[in-house]
CSV table of C-alpha atoms in Angstrom, one decimal:
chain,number,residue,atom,x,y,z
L,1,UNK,CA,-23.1,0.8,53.8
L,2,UNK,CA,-23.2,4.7,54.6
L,3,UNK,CA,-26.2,6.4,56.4
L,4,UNK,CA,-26.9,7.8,53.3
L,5,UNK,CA,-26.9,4.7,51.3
L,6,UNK,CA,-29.3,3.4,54.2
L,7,UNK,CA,-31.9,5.9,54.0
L,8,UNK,CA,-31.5,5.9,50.1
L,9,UNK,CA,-32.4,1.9,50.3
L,10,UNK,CA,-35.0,2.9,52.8
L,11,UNK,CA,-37.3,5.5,50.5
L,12,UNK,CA,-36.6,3.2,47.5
L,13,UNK,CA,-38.3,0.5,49.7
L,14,UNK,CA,-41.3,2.4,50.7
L,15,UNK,CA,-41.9,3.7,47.0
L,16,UNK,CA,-41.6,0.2,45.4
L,17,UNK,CA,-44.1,-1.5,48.4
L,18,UNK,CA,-46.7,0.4,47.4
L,19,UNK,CA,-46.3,0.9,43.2
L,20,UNK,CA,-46.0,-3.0,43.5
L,21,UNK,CA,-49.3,-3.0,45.6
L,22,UNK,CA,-50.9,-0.5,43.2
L,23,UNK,CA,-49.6,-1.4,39.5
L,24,UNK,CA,-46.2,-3.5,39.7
L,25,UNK,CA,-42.9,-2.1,38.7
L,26,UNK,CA,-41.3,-1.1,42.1
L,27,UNK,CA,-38.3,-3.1,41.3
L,28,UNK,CA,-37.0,-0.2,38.7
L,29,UNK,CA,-36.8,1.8,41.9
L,30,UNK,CA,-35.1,-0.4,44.2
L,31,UNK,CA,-32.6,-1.8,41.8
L,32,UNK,CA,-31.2,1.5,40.5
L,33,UNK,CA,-31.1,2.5,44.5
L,34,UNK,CA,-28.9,-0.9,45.1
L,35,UNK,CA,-26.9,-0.1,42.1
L,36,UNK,CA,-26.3,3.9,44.0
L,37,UNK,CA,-25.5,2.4,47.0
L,38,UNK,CA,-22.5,0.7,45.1
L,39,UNK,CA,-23.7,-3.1,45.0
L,40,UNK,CA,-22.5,-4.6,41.6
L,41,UNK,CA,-25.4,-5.5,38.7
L,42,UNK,CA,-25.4,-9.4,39.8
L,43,UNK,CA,-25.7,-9.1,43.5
L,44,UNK,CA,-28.0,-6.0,43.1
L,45,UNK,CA,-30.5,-7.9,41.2
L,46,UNK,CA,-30.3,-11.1,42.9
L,47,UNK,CA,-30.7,-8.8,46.6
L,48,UNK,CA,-33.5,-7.2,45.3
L,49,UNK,CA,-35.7,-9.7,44.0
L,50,UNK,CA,-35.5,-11.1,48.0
L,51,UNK,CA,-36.2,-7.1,49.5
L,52,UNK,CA,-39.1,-6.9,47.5
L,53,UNK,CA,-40.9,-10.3,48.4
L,54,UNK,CA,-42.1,-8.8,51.9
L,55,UNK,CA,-44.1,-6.2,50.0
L,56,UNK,CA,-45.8,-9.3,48.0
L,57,UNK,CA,-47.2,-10.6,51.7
L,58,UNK,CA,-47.9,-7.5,52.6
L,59,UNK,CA,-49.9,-6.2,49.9
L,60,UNK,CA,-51.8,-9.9,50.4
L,61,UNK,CA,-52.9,-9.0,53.6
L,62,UNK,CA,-53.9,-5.7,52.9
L,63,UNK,CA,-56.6,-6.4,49.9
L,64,UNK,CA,-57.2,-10.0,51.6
L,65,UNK,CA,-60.6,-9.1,51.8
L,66,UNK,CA,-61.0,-8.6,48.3
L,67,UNK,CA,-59.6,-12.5,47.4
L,68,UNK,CA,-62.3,-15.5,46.4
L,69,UNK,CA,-62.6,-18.5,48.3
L,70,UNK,CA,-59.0,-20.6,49.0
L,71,UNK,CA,-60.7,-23.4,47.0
L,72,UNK,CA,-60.8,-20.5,43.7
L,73,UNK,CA,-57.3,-19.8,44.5
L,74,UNK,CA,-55.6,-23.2,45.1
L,75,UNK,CA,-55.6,-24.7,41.2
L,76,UNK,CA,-53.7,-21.6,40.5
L,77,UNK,CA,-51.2,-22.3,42.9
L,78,UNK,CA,-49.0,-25.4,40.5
L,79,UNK,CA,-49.3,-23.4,37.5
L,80,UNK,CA,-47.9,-20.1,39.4
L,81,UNK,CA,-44.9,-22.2,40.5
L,82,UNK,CA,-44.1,-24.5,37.5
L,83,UNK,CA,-44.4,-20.8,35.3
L,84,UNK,CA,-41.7,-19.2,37.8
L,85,UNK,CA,-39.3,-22.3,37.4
L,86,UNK,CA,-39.8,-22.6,33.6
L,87,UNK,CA,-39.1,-18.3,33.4
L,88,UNK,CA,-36.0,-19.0,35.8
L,89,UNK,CA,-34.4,-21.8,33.6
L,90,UNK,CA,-35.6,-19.4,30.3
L,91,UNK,CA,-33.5,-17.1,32.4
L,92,UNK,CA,-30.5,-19.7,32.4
L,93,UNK,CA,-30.9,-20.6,28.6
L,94,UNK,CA,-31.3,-17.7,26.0
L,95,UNK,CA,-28.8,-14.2,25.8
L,96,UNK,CA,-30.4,-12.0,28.5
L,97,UNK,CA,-29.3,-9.0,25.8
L,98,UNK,CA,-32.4,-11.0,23.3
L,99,UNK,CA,-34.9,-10.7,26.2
L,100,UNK,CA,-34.0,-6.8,27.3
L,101,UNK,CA,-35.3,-6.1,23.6
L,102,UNK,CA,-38.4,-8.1,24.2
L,103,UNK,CA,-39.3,-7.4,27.7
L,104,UNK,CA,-40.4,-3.3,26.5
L,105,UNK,CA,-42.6,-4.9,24.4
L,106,UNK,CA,-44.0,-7.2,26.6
L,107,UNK,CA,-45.1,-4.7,29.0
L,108,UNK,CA,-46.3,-1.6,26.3
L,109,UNK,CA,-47.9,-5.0,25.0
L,110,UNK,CA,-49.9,-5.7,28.7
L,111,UNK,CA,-50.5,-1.9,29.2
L,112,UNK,CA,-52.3,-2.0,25.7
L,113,UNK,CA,-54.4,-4.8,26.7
L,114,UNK,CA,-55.7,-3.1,30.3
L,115,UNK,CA,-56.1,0.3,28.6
L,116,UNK,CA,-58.2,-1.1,25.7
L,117,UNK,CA,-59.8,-4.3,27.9
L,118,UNK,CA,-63.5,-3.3,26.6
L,119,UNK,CA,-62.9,-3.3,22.9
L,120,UNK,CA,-60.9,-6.7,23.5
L,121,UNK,CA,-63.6,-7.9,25.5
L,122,UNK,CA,-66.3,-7.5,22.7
L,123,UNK,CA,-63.5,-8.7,20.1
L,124,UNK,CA,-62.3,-11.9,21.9
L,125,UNK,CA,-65.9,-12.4,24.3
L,126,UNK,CA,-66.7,-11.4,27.4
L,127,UNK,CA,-65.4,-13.9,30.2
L,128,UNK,CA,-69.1,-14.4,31.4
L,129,UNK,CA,-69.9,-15.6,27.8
L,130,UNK,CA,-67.4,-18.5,27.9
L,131,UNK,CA,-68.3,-22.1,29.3
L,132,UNK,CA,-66.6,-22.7,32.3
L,133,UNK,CA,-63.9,-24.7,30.9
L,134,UNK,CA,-63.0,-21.9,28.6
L,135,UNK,CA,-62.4,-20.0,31.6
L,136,UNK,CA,-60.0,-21.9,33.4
L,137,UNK,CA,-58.1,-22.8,30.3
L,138,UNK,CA,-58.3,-18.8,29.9
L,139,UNK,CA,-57.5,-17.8,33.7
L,140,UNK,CA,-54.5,-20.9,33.8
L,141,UNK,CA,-52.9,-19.6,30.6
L,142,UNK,CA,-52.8,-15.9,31.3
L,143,UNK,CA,-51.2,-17.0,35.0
L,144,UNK,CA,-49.0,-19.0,33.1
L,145,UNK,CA,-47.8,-16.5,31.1
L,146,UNK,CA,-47.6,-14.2,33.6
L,147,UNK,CA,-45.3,-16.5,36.1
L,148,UNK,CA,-42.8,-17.5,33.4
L,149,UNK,CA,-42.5,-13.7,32.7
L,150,UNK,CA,-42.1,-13.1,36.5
L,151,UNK,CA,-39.7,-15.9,37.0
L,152,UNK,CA,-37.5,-14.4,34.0
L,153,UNK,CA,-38.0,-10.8,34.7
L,154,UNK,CA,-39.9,-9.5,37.6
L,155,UNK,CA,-40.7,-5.8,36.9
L,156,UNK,CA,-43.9,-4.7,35.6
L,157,UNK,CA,-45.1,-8.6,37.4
L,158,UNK,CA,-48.3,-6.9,38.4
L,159,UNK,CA,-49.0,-4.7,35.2
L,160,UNK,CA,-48.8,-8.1,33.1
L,161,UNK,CA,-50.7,-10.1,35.7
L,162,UNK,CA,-53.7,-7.0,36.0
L,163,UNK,CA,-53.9,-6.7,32.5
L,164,UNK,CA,-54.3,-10.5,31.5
L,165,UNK,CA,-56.4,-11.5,34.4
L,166,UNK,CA,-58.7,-8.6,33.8
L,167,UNK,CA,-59.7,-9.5,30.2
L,168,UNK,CA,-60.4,-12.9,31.3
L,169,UNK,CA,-62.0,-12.7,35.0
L,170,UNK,CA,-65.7,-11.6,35.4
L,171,UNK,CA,-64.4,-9.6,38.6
L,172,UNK,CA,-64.1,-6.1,39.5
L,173,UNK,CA,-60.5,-4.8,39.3
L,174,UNK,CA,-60.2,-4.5,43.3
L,175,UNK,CA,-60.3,-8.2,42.9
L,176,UNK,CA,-58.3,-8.8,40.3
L,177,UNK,CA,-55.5,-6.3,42.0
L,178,UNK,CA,-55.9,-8.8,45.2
L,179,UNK,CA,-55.0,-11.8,43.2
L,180,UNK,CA,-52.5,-10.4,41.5
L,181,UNK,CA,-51.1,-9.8,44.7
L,182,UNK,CA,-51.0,-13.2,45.7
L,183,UNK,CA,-49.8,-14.1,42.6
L,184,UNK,CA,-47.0,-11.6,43.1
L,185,UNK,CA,-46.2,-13.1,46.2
L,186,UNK,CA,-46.0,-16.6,45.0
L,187,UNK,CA,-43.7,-16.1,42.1
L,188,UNK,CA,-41.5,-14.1,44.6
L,189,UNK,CA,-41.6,-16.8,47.2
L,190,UNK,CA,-40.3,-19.5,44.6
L,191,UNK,CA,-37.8,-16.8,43.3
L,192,UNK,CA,-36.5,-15.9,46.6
L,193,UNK,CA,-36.0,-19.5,47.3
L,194,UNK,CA,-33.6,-20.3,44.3
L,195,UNK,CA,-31.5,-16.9,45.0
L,196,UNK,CA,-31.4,-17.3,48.6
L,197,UNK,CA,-29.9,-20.7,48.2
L,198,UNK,CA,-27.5,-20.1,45.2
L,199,UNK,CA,-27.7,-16.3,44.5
L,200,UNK,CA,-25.0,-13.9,45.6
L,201,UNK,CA,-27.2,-12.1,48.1
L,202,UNK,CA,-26.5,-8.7,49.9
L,203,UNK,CA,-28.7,-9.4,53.6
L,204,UNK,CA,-27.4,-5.6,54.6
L,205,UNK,CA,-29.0,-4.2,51.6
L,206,UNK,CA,-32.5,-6.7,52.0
L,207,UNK,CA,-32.3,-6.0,55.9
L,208,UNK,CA,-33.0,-1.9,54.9
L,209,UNK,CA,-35.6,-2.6,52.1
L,210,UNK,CA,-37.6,-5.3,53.2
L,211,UNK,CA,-39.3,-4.0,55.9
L,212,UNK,CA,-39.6,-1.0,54.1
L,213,UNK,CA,-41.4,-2.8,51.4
L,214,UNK,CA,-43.5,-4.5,53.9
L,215,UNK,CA,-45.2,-1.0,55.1
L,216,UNK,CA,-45.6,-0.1,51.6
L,217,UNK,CA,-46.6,-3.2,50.3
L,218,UNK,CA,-49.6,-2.7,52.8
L,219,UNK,CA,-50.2,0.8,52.5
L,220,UNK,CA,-50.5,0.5,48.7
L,221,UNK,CA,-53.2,-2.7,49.0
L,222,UNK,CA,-55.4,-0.7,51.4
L,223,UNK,CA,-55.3,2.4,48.8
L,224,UNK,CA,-56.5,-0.1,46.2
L,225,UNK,CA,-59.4,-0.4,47.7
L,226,UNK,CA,-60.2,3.0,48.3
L,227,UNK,CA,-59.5,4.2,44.4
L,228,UNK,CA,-62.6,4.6,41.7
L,229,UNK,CA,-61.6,1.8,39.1
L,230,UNK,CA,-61.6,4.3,36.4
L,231,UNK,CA,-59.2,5.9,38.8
L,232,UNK,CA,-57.0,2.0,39.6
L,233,UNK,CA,-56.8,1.3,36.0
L,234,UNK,CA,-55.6,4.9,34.9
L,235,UNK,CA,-53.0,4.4,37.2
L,236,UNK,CA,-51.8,1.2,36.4
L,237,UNK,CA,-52.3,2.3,32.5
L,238,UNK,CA,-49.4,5.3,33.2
L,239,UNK,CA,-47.4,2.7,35.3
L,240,UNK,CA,-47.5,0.4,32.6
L,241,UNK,CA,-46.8,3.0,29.5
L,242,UNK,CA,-43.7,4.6,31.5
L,243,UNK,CA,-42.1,1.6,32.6
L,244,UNK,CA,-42.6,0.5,29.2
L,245,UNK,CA,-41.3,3.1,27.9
L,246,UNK,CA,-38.4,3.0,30.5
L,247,UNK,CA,-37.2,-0.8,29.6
L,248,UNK,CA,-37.6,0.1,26.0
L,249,UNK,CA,-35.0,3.3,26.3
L,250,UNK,CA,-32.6,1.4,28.6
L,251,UNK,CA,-32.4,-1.5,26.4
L,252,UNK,CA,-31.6,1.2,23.4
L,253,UNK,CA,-29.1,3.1,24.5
């Protein structure tokens, strides 16, 4: 790897840190900058998804102050990891060309959801209007969803996660960012297990990114809390549309 390649990696790092702490999607602009630094589709994907889990902490610790109790948090925890494994072996299973056409939808899908979470809400009920087992079946379902899409396909992670968990949590969206960030985080500790152990990794390309995400990751999370929600959920609404938009061209052409 080139000094070039190195401080192509590096910006691609930063960027990705903090869209991921932000909206999610920062993995269409590290993977593209692994593929330009001349790593092969297989190793640059499987490199990535490690490089991009520092970020994940990072972006923890930054909105930690936004999180609800542990005790809130914990019965998340086996559904988070049971989703990533099931996505993983979905990965394994079915013609990854099937799910490229499906993905777009997926997140145009989530972004639709977010950007139109007040009609939905008065459609479907308003989470504070459910009984309290409604809204943990609610809650587990939409982190179940959204860890079997992470373990499968980790882009647009947080824009699927925001947009679910904000039609069914009473919270404001600063929360709902922060536990989306440790949601993040989970799914790409379990991934990063399975690909360090049996993935064909590149450690010179994750040694340039990952602690680039790691500043971003926490840069973005601390912006979060400084952003209007009208202003966060625009954001995330554009993220969503163009990444979206991206997956749908790519998968095209």
């Amino acid at each position: 790897m080139d000094l070039s390649h190195a401080a192509l990696l590096l910006a691609a790092g930063l960027a990705a840190g903090t869209i991921n702490a932000v909206a999610g999607g920062g993995s269409l602009i590290t993977f593209p900058a692994m593929i330009a630094a001349g790593l092969p589709p297989v190793p640059a994907n499987v490199s990535n998804s490690v490089a991009v889990f520092p970020g994940y902490v990072a972006s923890v610790a930054g909105s930690r102050t936004d999180l609800p109790r542990p005790r809130a948090l914990a019965t998340l925890v086996p559904t988070t990891i049971v989703g990533t494994i099931l996505g993983a072996l979905l990965l394994l299973a079915t013609p990854a060309r099937a799910f490229e056409l499906v993905v777009p939808f997926l997140v145009l899908g989530a972004t639709a959801v977010l950007a139109f979470q007040d009609p939905l809400r008065r459609l479907v009920g308003h989470p504070r209007d459910l009984s309290p087992r409604q809204r943990t079946v609610a809650v587990q379902t939409m982190v179940g969803l959204g860890a079997v899409y992470g373990g499968y396909f980790g882009a647009a992670l947080g824009v699927m996660l925001v947009a679910g968990l904000a039609l069914v949590l009473d919270a404001t969206l600063a929360r709902v960012s922060a536990i989306k960030n440790l949601l993040s985080a989970l799914v790409g500790l379990t991934t990063l297990v399975v690909f360090a152990l049996f993935g064909p990794l590149n450690w010179a390309a994750v040694a340039v990114v990952a602690p680039a995400t790691l500043i971003g990751g926490y840069a973005g999370a601390r912006l979060v809390r400084r952003l209007p929600p009208v202003v966060l959920k625009t954001m995330i609404v554009v993220f969503g549309t163009t990444i979206g938009l991206y997956l749908l061209w790519r998968a095209l052409t």
